[in-house]
Short mmCIF file of C-alpha atoms in Angstrom, two decimals:
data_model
loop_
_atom_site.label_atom_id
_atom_site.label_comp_id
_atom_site.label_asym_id
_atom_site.label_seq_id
_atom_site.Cartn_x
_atom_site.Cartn_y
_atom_site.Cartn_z
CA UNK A 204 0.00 0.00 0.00
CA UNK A 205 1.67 3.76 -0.63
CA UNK A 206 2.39 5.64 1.89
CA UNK A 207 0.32 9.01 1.53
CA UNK A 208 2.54 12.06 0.18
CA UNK A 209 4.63 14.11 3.15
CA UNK A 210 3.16 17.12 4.32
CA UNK A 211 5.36 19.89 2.85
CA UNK A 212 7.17 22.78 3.98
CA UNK A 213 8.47 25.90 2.61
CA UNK A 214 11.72 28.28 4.18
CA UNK A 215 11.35 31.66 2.23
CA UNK A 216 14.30 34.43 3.17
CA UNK A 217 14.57 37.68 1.82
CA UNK A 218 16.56 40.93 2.77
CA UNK A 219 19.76 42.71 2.59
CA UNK A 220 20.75 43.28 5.56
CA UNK A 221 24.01 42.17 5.95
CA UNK A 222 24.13 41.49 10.48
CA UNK A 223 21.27 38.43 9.53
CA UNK A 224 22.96 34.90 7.63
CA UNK A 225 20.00 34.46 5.63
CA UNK A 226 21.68 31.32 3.83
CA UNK A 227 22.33 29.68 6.83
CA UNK A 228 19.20 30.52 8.23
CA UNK A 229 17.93 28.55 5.39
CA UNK A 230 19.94 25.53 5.65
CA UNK A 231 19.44 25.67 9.30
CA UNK A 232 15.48 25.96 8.85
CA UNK A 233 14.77 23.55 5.99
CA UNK A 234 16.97 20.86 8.51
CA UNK A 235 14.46 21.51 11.17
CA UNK A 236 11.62 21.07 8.94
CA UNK A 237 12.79 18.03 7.87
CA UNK A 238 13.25 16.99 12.00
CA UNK A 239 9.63 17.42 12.03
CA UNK A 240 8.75 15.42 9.37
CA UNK A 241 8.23 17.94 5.91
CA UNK A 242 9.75 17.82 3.54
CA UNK A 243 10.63 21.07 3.37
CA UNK A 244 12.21 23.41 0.35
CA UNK A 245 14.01 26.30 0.99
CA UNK A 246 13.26 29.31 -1.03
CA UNK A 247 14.56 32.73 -1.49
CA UNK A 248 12.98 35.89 -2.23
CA UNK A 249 8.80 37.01 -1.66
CA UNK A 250 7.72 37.13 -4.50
CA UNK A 251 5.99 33.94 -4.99
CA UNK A 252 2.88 34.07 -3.48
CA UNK A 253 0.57 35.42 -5.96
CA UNK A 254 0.09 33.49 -9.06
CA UNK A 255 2.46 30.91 -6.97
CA UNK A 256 4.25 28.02 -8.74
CA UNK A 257 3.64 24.48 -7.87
CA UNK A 258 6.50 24.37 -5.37
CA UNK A 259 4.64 27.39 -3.55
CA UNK A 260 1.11 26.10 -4.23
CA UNK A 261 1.83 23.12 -2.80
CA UNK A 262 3.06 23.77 0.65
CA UNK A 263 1.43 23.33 3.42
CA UNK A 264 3.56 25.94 6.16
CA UNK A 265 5.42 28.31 5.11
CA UNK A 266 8.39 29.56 7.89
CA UNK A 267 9.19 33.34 7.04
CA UNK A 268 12.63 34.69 7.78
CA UNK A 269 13.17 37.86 6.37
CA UNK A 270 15.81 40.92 7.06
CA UNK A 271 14.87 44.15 5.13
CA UNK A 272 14.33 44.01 1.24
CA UNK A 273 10.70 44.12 0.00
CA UNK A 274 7.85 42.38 -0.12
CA UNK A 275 5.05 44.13 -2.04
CA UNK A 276 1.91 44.58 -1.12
CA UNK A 277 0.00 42.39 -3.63
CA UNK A 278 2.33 39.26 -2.72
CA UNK A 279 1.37 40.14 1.10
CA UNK A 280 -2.60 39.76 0.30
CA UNK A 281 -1.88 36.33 -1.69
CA UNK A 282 0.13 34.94 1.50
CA UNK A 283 -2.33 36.20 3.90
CA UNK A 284 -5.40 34.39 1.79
CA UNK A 285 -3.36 31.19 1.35
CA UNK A 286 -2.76 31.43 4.98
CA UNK A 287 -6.85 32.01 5.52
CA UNK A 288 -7.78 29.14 3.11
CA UNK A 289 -5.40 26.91 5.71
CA UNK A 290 -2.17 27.31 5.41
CA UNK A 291 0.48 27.58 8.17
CA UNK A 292 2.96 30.45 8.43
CA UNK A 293 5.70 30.59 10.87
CA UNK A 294 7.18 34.41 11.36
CA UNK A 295 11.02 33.93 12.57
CA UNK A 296 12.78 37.15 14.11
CA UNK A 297 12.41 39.79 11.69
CA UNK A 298 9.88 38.85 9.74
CA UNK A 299 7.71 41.26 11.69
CA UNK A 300 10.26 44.51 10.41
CA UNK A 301 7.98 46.15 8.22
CA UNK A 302 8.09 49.40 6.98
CA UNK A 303 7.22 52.83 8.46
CA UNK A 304 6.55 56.50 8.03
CA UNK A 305 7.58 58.78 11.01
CA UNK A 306 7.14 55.77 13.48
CA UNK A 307 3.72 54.86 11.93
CA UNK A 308 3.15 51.51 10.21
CA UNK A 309 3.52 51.99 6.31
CA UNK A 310 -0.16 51.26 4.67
CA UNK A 311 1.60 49.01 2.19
CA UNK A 312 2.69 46.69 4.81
CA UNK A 313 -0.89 46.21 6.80
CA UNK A 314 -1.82 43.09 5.09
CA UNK A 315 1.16 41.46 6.50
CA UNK A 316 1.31 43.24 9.83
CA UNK A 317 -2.63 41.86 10.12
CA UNK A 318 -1.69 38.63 9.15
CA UNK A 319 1.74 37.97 11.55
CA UNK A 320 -0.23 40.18 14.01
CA UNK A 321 2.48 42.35 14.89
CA UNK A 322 5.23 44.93 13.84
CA UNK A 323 9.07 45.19 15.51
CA UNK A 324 8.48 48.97 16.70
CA UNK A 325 10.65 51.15 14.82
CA UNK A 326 12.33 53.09 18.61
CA UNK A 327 11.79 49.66 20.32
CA UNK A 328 15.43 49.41 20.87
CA UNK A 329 17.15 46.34 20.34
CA UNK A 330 17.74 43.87 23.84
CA UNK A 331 20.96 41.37 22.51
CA UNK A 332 22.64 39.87 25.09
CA UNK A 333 21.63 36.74 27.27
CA UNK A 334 18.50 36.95 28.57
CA UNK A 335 15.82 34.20 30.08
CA UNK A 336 12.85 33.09 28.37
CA UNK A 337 10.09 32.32 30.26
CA UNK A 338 7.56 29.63 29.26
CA UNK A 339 4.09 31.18 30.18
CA UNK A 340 0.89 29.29 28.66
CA UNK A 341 0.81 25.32 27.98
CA UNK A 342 -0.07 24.83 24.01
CA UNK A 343 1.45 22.04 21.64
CA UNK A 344 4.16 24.89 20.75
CA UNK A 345 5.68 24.92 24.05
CA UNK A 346 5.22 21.10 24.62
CA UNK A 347 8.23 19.85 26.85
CA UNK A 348 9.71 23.06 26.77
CA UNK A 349 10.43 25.06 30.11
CA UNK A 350 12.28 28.12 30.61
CA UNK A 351 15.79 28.89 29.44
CA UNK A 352 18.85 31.05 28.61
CA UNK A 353 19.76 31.94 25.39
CA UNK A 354 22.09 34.09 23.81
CA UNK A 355 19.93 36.17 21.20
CA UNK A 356 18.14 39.54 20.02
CA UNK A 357 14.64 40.49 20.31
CA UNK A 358 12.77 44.18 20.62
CA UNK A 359 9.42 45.64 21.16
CA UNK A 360 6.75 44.76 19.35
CA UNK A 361 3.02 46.18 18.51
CA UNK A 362 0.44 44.02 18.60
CA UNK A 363 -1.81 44.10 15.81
CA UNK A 364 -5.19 43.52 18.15
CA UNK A 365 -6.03 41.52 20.84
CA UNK A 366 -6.33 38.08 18.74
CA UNK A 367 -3.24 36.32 20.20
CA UNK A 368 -1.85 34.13 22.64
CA UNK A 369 1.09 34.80 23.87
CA UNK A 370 3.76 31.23 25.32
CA UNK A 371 6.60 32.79 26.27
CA UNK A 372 8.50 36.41 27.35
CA UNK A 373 11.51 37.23 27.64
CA UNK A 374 13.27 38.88 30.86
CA UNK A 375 16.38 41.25 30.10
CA UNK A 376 18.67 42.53 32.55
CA UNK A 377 16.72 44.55 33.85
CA UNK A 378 13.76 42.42 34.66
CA UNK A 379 11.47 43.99 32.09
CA UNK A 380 10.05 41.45 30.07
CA UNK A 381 8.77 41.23 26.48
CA UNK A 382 6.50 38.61 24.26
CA UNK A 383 8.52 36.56 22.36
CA UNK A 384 6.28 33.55 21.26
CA UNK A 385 2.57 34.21 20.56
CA UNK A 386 0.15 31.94 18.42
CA UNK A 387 -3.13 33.19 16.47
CA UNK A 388 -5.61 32.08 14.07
CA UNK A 389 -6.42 33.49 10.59
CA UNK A 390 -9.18 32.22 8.88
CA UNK A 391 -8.77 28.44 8.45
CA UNK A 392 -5.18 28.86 8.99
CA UNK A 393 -2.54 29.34 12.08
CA UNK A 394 0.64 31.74 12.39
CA UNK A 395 2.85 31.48 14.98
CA UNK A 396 5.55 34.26 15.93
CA UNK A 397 8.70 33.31 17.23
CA UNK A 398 10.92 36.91 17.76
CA UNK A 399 14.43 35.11 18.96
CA UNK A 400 16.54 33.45 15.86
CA UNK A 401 18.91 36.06 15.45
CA UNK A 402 22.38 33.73 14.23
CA UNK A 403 23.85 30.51 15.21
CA UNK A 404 23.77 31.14 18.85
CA UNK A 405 20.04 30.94 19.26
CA UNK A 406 19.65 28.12 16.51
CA UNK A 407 21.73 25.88 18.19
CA UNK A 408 19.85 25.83 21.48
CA UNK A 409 17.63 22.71 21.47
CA UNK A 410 14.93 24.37 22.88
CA UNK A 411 14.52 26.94 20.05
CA UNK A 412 14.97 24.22 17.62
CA UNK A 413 12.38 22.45 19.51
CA UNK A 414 10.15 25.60 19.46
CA UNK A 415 10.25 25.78 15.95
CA UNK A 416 9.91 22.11 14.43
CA UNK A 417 6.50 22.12 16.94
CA UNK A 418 5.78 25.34 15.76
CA UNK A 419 5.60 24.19 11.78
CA UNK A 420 3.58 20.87 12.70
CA UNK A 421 1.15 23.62 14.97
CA UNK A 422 0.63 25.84 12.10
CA UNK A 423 0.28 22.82 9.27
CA UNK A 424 -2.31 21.26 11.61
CA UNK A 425 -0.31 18.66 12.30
CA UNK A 426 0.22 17.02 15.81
CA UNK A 427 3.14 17.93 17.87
CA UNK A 428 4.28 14.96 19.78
CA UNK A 429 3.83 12.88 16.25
CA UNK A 430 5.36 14.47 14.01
CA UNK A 431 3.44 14.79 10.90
CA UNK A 432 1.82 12.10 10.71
CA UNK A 433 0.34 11.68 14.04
CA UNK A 434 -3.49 13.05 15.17
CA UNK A 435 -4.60 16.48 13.93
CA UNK A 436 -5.12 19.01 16.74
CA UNK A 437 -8.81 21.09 17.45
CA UNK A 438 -8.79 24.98 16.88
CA UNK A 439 -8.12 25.99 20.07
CA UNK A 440 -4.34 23.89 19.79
CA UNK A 441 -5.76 20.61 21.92
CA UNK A 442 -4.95 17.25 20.75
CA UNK A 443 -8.12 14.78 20.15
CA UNK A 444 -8.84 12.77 22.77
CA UNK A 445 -8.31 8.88 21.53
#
């Protein structure tokens, strides 16, 4: 009997900022895909969503790790609707840097600041060093995951609305702590952001590598502590009963 196709996943990077690796974030993101049981193509540049090739068409999560460059507003709207038809999408670090006019969110980048549900604020300052980050809600994201120290840069964020919940913060220096992990729903689809990721340091720690591979099966529908192939989770993130 055949075994029924892999559920697929796509790594799309795009930017030119020169402080982010985006080609070993690639190769380090398509290897964690595959860890969770995709099989998973990395891609680079955004401009594949609308009128999408097969390879794009065909995925079933797509993990987003961008630094600068552009992504126009037409291929935001086709992302976002693949994403509400049911679609996954995994935001990575940056991926929430979107542009800005005198602090304000740029109207060309709403559809993807709606769909990610949240912007890196522009005076947010940046907070690199080591800090703690503190597990704080129990969803199939965080599964087996408790608090821990990791090397890595994160900033403020504004939240697009109310529609998220939020797994983990992270506590600076200085005690102040900031959402780093959040899940939320659009349309028939899930996004998850995940703001650490910054370079090796952070993709090396198991439990950000663990964050993310559970993170792709979340947002494909897929369950957690199976892989891909086990039982399909409810909306609200709960595993069936069996």
């Amino acid at each position: 009997m055949p075994h029924p196709p892999a559920s697929r996943a796509m790594v799309v990077v795009n930017g030119d900022d020169l402080r982010h690796d985006l080609l070993s974030a690639a190769q380090v993101f398509q290897q964690l895909g595959t860890e969770a049981g995709f099989a998973t193509r990395k891609a680079m540049g955004t401009g594949r969503f609308a009128d999408p090739r097969p390879e794009t068409a065909e995925a079933d999560v797509y993990l987003l790790y961008t630094a600068g460059g552009q992504f126009a507003a037409h291929q935001q709207r086709a992302l976002a609707a693949a994403v509400a038809s049911g679609k996954g999408l995994v935001g990575v670090h940056h991926a929430n840097t979107l542009r800005h006019r005198d602090g304000e969110l740029d109207p060309a980048d709403r559809a993807l600041f709606e769909l990610l549900g949240s912007r890196r604020l522009p005076d947010g300052g940046g907070h690199e060093g080591r800090h703690t980050v503190e597990i704080t809600a129990d969803h199939p994201v965080t599964r087996g995951v408790t608090d821990f120290d990791v090397f890595d840069e994160y900033e403020e964020i504004e939240l697009a609305d109310d529609a998220v919940t939020v797994l983990a913060r992270g506590r600076g220096p200085d005690g102040a702590t900031v959402p780093v992990l959040y899940v939320r729903e659009a349309g028939a689809g899930r996004v998850v952001y995940l703001a650490l990721g910054h370079d090796m340091r952070s993709w090396g720690e198991p439990p950000v590598r663990a964050l993310v591979r559970q993170a792709l099966c979340w947002a494909a529908h897929q369950d957690v502590s199976g892989g891909v192939s086990g039982r399909p989770t409810d909306n609200s993130g709960r595993t069936h009963a069996s």
